[in-house]
Coordinates of C-alpha atoms in Angstrom, one line a residue:
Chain A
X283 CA 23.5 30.2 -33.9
X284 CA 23.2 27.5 -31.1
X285 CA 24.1 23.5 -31.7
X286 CA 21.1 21.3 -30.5
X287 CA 22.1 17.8 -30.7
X288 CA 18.8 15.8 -30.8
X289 CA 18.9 11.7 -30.0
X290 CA 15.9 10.0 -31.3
X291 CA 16.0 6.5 -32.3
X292 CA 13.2 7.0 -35.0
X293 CA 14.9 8.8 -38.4
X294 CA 11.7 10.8 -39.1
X295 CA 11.5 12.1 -35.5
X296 CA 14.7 13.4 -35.4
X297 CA 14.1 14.8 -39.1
X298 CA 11.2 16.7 -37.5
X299 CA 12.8 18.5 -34.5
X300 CA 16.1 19.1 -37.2
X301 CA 13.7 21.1 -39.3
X302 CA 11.8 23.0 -36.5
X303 CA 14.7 23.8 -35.1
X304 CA 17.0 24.6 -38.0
X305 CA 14.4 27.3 -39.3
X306 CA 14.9 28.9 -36.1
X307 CA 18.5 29.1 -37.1
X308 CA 20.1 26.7 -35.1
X309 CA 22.7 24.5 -35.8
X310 CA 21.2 20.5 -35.3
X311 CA 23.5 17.4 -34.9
X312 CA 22.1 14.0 -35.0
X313 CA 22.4 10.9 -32.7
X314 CA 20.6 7.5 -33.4
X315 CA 21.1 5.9 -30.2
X316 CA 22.4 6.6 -26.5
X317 CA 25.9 5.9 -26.6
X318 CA 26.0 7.6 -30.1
X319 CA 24.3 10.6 -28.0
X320 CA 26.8 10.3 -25.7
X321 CA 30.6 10.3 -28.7
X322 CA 28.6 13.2 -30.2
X323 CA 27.7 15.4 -27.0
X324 CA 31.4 14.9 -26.2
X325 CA 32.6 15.8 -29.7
X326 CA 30.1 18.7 -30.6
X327 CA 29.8 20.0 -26.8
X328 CA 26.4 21.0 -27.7
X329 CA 24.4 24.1 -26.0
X330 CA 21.3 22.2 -26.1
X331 CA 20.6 18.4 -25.9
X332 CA 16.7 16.9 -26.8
X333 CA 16.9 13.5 -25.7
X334 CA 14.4 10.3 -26.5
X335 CA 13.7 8.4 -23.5
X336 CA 13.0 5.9 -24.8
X337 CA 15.9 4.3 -27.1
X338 CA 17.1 0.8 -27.2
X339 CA 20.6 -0.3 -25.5
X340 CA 21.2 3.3 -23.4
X341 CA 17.8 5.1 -23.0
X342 CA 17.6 8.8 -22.4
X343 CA 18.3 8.0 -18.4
X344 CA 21.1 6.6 -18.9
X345 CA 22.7 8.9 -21.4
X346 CA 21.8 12.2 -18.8
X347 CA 23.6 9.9 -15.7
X348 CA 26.3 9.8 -17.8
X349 CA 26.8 12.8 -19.1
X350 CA 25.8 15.1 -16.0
X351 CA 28.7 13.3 -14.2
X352 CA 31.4 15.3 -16.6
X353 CA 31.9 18.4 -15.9
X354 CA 31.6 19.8 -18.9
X355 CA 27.8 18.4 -18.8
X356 CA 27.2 19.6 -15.6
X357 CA 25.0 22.4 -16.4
X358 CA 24.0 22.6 -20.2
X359 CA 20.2 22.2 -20.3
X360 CA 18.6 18.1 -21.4
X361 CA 15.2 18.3 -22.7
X362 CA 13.6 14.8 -22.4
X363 CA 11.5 13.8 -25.2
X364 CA 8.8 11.0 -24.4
X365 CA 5.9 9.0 -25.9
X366 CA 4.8 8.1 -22.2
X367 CA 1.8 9.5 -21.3
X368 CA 2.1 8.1 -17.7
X369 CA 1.7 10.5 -14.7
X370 CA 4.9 10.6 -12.9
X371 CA 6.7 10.2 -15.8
X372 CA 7.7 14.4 -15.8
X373 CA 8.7 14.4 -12.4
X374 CA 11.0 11.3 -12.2
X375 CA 12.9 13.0 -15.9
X376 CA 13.2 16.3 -13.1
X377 CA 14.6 14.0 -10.5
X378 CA 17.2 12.4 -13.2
X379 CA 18.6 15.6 -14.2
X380 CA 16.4 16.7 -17.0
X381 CA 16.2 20.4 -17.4
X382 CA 13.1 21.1 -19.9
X383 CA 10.5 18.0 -20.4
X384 CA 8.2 17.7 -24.0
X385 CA 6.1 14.6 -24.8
X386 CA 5.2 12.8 -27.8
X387 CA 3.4 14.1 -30.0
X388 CA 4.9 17.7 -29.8
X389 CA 3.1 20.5 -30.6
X390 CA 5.7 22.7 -32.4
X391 CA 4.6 26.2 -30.6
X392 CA 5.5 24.4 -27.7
X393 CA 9.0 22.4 -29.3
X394 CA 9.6 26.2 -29.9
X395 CA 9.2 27.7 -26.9
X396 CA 10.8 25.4 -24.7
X397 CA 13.8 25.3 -26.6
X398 CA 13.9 29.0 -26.7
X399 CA 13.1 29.3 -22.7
X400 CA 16.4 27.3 -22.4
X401 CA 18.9 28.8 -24.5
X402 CA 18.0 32.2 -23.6
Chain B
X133 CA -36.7 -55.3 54.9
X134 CA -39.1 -52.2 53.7
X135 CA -36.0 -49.9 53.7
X136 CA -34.0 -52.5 51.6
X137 CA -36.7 -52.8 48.7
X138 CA -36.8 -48.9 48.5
X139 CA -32.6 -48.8 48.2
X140 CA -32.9 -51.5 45.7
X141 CA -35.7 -49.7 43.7
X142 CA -33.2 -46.5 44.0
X143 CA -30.5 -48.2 43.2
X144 CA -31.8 -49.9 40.3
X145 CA -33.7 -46.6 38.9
X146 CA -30.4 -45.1 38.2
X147 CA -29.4 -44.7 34.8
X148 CA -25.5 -44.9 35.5
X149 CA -23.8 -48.4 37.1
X150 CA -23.0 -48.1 40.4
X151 CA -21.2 -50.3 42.6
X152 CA -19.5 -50.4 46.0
X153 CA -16.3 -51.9 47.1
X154 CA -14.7 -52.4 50.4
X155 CA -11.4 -51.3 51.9
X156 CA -9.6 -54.0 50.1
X157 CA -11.2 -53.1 47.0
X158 CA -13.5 -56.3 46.4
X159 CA -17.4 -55.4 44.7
X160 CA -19.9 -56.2 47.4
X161 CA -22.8 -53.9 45.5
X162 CA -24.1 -53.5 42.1
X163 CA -27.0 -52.5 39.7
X164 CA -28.8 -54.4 36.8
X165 CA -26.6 -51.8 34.7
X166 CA -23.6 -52.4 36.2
X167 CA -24.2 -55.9 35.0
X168 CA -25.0 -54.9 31.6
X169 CA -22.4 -52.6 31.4
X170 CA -19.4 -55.2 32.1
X171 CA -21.4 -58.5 30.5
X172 CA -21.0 -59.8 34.3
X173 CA -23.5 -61.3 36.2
X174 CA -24.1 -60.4 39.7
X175 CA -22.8 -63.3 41.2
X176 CA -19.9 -63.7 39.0
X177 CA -18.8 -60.1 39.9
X178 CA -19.5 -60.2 44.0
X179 CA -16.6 -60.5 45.9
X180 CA -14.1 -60.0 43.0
X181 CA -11.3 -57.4 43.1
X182 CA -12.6 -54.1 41.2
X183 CA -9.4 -54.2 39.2
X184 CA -11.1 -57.0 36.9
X185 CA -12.7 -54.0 35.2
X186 CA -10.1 -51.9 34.7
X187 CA -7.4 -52.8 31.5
X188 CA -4.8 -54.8 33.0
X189 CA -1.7 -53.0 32.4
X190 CA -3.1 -50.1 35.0
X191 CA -3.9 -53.0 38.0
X192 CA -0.7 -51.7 39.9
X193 CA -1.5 -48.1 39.7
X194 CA -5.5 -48.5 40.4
X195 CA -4.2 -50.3 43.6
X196 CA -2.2 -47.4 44.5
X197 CA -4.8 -45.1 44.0
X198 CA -7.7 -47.2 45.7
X199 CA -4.9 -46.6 48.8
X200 CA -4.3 -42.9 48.1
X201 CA -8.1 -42.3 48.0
X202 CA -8.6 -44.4 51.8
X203 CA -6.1 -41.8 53.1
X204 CA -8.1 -38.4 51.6
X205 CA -11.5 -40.2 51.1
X206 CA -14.1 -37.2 49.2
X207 CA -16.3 -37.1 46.8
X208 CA -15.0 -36.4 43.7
X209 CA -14.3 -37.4 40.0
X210 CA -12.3 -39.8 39.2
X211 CA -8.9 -39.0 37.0
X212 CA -10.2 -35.9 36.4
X213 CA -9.0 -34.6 32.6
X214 CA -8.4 -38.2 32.0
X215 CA -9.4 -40.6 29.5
X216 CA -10.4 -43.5 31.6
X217 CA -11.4 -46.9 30.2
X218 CA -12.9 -49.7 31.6
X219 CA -12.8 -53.5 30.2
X220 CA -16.0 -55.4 29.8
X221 CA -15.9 -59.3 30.6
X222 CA -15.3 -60.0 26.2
X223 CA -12.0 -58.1 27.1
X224 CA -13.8 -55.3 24.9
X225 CA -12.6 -51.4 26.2
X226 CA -14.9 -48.6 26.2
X227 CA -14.1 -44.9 28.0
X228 CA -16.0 -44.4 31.5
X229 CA -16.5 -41.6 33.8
X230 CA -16.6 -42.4 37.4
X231 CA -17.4 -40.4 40.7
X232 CA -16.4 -41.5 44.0
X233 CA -18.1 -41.3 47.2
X234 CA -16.4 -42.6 50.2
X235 CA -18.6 -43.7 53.2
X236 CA -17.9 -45.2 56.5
X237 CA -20.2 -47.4 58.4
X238 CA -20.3 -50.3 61.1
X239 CA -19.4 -52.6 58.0
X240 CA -16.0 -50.7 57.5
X241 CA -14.7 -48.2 54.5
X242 CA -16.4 -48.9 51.6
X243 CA -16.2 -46.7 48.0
X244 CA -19.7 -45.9 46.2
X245 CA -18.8 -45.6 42.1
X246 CA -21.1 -44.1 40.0
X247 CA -19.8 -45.0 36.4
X248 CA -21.4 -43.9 33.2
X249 CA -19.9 -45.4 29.8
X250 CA -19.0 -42.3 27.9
X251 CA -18.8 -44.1 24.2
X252 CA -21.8 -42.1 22.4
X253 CA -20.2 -38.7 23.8
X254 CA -16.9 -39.8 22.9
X255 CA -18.1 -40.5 19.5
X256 CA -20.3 -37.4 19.0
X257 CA -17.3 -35.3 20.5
X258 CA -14.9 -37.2 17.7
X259 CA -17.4 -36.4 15.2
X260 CA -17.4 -33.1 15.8
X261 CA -14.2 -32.1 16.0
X262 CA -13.1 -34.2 12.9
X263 CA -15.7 -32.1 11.3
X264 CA -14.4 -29.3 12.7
X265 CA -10.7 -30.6 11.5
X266 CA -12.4 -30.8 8.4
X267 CA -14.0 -27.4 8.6
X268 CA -10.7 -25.8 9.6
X269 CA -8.9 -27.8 6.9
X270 CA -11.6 -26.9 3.9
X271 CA -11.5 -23.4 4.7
X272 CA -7.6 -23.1 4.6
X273 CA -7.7 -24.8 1.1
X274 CA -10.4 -21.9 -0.3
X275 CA -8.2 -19.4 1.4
X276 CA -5.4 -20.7 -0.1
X277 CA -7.3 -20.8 -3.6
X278 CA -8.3 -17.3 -3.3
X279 CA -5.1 -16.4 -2.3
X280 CA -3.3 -17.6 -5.4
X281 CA -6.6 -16.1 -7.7
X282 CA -6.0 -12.9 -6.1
X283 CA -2.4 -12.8 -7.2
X284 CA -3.2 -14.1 -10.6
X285 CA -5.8 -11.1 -10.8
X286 CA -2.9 -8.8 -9.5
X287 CA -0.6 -10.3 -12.0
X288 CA -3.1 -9.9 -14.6
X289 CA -3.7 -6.2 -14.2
X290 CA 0.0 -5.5 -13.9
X291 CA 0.5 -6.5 -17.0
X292 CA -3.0 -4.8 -18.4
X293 CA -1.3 -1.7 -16.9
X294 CA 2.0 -2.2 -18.7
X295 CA 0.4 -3.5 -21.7
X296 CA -1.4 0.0 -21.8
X297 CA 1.6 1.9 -21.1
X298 CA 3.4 0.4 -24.1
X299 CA 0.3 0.5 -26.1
X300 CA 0.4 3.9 -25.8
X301 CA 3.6 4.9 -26.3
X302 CA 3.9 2.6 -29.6
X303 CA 0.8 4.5 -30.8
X304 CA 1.9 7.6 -29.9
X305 CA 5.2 7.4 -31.5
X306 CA 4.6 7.3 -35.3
X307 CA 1.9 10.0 -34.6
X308 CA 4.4 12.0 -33.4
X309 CA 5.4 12.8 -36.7
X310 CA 2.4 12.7 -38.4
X311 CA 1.3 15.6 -36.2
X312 CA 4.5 17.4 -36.3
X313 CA 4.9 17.1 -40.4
X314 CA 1.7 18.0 -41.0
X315 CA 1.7 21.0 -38.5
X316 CA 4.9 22.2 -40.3
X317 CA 3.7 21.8 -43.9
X318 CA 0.4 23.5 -43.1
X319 CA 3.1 26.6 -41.4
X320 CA 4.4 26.7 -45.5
X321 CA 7.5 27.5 -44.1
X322 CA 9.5 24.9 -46.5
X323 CA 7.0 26.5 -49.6
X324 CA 4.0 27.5 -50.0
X325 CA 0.8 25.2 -50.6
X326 CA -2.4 25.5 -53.0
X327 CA -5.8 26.0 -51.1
X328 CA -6.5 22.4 -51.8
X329 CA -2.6 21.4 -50.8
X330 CA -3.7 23.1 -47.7
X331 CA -6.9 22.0 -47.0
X332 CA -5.4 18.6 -47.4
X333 CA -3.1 19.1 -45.2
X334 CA -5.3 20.5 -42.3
X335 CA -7.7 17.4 -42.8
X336 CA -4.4 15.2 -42.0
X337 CA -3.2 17.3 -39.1
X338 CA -7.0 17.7 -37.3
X339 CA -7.7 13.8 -37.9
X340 CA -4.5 13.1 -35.7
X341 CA -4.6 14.8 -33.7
X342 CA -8.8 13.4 -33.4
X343 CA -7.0 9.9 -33.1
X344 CA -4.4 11.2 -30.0
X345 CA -7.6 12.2 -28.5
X346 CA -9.1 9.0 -28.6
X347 CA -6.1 6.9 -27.7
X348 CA -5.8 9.2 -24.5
X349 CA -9.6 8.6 -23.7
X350 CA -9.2 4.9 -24.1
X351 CA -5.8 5.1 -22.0
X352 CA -8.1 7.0 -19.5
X353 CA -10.8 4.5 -19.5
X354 CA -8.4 1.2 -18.9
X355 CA -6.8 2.9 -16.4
X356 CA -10.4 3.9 -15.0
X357 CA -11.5 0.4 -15.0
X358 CA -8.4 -1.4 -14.0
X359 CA -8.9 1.0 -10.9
X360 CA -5.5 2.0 -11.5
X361 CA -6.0 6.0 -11.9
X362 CA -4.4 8.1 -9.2
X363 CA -5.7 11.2 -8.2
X364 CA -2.7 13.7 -7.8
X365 CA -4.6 16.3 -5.2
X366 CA -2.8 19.3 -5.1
X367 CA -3.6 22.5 -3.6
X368 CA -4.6 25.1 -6.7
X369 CA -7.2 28.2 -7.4
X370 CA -10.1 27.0 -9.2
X371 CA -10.6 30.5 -10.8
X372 CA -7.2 30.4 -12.9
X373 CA -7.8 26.5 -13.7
X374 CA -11.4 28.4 -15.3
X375 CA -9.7 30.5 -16.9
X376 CA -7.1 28.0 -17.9
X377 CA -9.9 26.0 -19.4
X378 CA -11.6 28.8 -20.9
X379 CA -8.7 29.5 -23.0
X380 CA -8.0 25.9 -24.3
X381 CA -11.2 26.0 -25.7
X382 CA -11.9 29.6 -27.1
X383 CA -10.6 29.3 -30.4
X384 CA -13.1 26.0 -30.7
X385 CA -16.0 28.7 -29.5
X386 CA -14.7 31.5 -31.7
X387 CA -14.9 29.7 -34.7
X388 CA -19.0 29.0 -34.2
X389 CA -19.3 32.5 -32.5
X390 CA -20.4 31.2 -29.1
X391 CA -20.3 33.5 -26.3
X392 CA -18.4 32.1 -23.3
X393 CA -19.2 33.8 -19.9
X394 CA -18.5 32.5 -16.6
X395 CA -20.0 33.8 -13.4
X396 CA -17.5 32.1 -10.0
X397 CA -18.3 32.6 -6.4
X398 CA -15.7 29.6 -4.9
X399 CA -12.7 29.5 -2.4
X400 CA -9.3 30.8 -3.8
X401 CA -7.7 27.6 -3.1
X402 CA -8.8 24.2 -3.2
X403 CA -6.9 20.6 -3.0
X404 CA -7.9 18.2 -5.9
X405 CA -6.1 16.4 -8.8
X406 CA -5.3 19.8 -10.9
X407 CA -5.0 18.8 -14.2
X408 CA -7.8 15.8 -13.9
X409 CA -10.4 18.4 -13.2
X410 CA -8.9 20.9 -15.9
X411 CA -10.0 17.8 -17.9
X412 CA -13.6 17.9 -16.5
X413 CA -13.9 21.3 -17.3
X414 CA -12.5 21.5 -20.9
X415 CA -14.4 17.9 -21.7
X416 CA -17.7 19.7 -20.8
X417 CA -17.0 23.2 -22.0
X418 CA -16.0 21.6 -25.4
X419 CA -19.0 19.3 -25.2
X420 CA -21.3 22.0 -24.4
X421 CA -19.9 24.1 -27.9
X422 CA -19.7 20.9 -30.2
X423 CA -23.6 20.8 -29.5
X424 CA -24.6 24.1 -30.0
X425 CA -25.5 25.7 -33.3
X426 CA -23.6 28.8 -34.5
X427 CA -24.0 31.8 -32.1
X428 CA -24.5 30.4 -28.7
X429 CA -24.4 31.0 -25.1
X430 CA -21.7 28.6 -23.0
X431 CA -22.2 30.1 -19.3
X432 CA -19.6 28.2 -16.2
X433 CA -20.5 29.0 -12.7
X434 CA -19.4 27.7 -9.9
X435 CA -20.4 28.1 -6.3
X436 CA -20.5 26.9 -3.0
X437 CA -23.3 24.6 -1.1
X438 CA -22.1 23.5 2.0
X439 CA -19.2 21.4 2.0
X440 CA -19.3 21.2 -2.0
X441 CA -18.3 23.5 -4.9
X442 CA -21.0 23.1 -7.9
X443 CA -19.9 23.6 -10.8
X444 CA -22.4 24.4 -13.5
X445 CA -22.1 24.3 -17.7
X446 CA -25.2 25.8 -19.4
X447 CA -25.4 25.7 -23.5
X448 CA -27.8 27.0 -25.4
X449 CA -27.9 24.1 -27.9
X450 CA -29.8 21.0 -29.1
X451 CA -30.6 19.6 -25.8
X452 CA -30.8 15.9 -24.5
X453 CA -34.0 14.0 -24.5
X454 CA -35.2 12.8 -20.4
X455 CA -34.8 9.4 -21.6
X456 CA -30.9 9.7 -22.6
X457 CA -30.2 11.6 -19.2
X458 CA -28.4 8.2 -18.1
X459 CA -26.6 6.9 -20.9
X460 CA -25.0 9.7 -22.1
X461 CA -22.4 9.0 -18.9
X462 CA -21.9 5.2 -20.3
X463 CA -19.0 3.9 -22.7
X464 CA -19.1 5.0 -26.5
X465 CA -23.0 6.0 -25.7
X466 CA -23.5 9.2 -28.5
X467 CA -27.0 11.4 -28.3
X468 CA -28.9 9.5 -31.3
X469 CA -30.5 12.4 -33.6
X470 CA -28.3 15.3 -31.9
X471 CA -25.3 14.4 -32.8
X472 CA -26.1 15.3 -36.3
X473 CA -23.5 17.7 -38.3
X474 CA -21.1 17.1 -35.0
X475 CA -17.8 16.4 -35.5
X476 CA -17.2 12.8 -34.0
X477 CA -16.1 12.4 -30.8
X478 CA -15.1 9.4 -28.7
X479 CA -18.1 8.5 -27.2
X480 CA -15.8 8.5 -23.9
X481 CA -15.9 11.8 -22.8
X482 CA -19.0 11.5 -20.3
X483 CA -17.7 8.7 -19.4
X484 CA -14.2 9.2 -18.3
X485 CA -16.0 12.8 -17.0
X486 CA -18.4 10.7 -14.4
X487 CA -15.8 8.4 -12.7
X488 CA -13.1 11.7 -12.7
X489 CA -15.8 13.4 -10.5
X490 CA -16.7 10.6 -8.6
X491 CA -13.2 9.1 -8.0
X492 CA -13.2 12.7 -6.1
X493 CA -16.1 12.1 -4.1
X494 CA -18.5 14.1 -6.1
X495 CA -21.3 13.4 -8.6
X496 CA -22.1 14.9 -12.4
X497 CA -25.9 15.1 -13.4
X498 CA -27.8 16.8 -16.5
X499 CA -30.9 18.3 -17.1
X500 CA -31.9 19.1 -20.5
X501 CA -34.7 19.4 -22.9
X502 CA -34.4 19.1 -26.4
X503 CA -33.8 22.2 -28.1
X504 CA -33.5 24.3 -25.0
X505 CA -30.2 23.5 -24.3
X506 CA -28.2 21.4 -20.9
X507 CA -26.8 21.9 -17.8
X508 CA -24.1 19.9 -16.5
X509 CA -23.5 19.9 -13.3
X510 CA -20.8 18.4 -10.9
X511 CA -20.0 18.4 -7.4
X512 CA -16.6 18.6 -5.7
X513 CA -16.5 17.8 -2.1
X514 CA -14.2 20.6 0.0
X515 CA -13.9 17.4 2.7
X516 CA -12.0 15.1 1.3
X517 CA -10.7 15.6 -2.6
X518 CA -11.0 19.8 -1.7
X519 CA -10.6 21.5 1.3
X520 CA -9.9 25.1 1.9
X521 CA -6.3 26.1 2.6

């Protein structure tokens, strides 16, 4: 059993990637907001983190500059999660540190297989 | 006396004043316009110092030139590239030009002035370059106006743009769920659902995901129109993007038991914006089954003529009347009796297809019949959006 910690601003989205991912037998931990995603990343030291981009106060940027800077964040893979359909958008969440990339809505085969792809 | 009636008639046939003066500078000639020129008579103007037609305050330096000019007599202009002016007897100014010719004869030195008054040039020459001033000064303001409308245009589709962007994203956010619950109830992994629980369900989940469709198309379409789409060109093998298409459509064909066949004759590689014309192909492909009844043919090819790839989508369904052969690539424009029994669609399809292709550099036609099935077909240049690598 893996721990995921998914931030999402929105309750029901992070209700929907807890379930996915909980019948798939891993452990999920919650985070409402980025610095919240930040106490419980350090707290939980989490295998897997599926972050919102877009939250209000720290966004999803800010919370991966953070964390990649300690070491124990160095490496662990940061799925972005974003509503943005904009071109661009995948390659500047690469650029940031973002290890896996899924937009809004997901499609659950791929929520799946991503996820899998990086804990493996 | 014969000779002195012809110099008079010369003298007076001249359309200029003239006038001569001696060494010391003192009128012993002039014309009938000489007279009229100054408001002198003849008599009061003989034997007077030239200097009573010149403004006073440039006596001392006329002097000095009258002096200068018996040392290097020649013809010439006088105060060439200056304004000269001459006084009239009222004390009234107006602006001359003068030549000089010197001449010597028994009678001494003596200066022949040829003076013209230059007031109707000087005013045409004023009026023309203050409506040139003017010209100069009107056209700044209108570039200055357009200037600032430009900007507010700019301004104005930077924040279409980002109103889009968070339009989107707002919309997309709530469906997030709604697609993601409704996938996951219809998986009956937290229970098990009735047929009717289910059908529900699948009604909810294939009517969002309708509506992600259609806020993507409109997304497309601003972005089309605010001329704000960027191509992307990459280098990529058209066959796998086929193939690629193929399969986001096949279960869509399999469930009305089309046939899907392809037939591709292109370059391995070519450079154009990957996913843009994966969503040419898929639009057309899905297009082309939507309107064909159960049990159809969809057929790709693609090929190359000349510098282009064509790329060809055949169905075997209802067809397109000659007269709809145009507006089915406008805005929300849906085949009128065709459409029948077809699931709606955004009416932007064609649309967004059309300026996709030609923001390329190709172009998309039909031909069709009704009943007898289309053709699409659409042209990729290998010059400038594609080029062999």
């Amino acid at each position: 059993m893996k721990k995921v910690l998914v931030a999402d601003d929105k309750a029901t989205g992070r209700e929907l990637v807890r379930t996915v991912l909980e019948k798939s037998g891993h452990q999920v931990f919650e985070a409402g907001d980025g610095e919240q995603a930040v106490a419980e990343a350090r707290r939980i030291h989490p295998d897997l983190i599926i972050l919102d981009i877009h939250m209000p106060g720290l966004d999803g940027f800010g919370v991966i500059e953070k964390l990649r800077r300690e070491e124990g964040f160095k490496a662990i893979p940061i799925i972005a999660l974003t509503a943005s359909a904009m071109m661009g958008d995948r390659e500047r969440a690469i650029a940031s540190g973002f290890t896996g990339y899924i937009t809004k809505p997901i499609r659950l085969g791929a929520l799946r297989a991503e996820v899998e792809r990086l804990l493996a | 006396m014969l000779l002195e009636k012809r110099f008079r008639e010369l003298l007076e046939a001249a359309p200029d004043a003239i006038m001569q003066v001696d060494a010391d500078g003192r009128i012993i000639l002039l014309n009938r316009v000489a007279e009229d020129m100054f408001g002198y008579s003849r008599d009061e103007l003989l034997g007077q110092p030239v200097e009573a037609l010149i403004p006073r305050e440039l006596h001392a330096r006329h002097a000095e030139h009258r002096a200068h000019y018996r040392q290097q007599p020649m013809t010439r202009t006088m105060g060439s590239g200056l304004a000269l002016e001459a006084i009239r007897k009222d004390g009234t100014r107006f602006p001359v030009e003068i030549s000089l010719s010197p001449s010597e004869s028994a009678e001494g030195f003596r200066v022949t002035a040829i003076i013209r008054d230059t007031t109707e040039r000087r005013t045409a020459e004023e009026r023309l370059r203050k409506v040139r001033e003017e010209y100069t000064q009107r056209l700044a303001e209108t570039n200055a106006e357009l200037e600032m409308t430009n900007r507010e245009l700019e301004r104005a589709n930077r924040l279409k743009s980002e109103f889009l962007a968070s339009m989107s994203h707002e919309l997309r956010t709530p469906l997030h769920t709604i697609i993601g619950f409704s996938e996951l109830l219809s998986e009956e992994l937290e229970g098990p659902l009735n047929e009717k629980q289910k059908r529900f369900v699948q009604h909810i989940h294939t009517d969002s995901l309708h509506l992600l469709e259609l806020i993507n198309d409109v997304l497309d379409i601003s972005k089309i129109e605010a001329d704000r789409l960027e191509l992307r060109p990459e280098a990529f093998d058209l066959t796998a993007l086929v193939a690629e298409s193929l399969a986001s459509v096949r279960s869509l064909a399999d469930a009305k038991s089309h046939k899907l066949e392809t037939a591709l004759d292109v370059p391995t590689a070519l450079e154009a914006d990957r996913l843009r014309i994966k969503q040419v192909l898929v639009n057309l492909l899905s297009n082309a089954i939507k309107f064909t009844p159960e049990g159809g043919r969809i057929r790709l090819e693609a090929r190359m003529q000349k510098s282009f790839v064509v790329v060809s989508v055949t169905d075997t369904g209802v067809g397109i009347p000659p007269e709809e052969h145009e507006s089915i690539f406008d805005k929300f424009h849906q085949v009128g009796a065709t459409t029948k029994g077809v699931r709606e669609g955004t009416g932007l399809g064609l649309a967004i297809t059309k300026r996709l292709v030609e923001q390329h550099g190709g172009s998309i036609s039909v031909q069709s019949q009704p009943q007898q099935g289309s053709t699409f077909l659409f042209t990729l240049p290998l010059g400038t959006a594609g080029r062999k690598t």
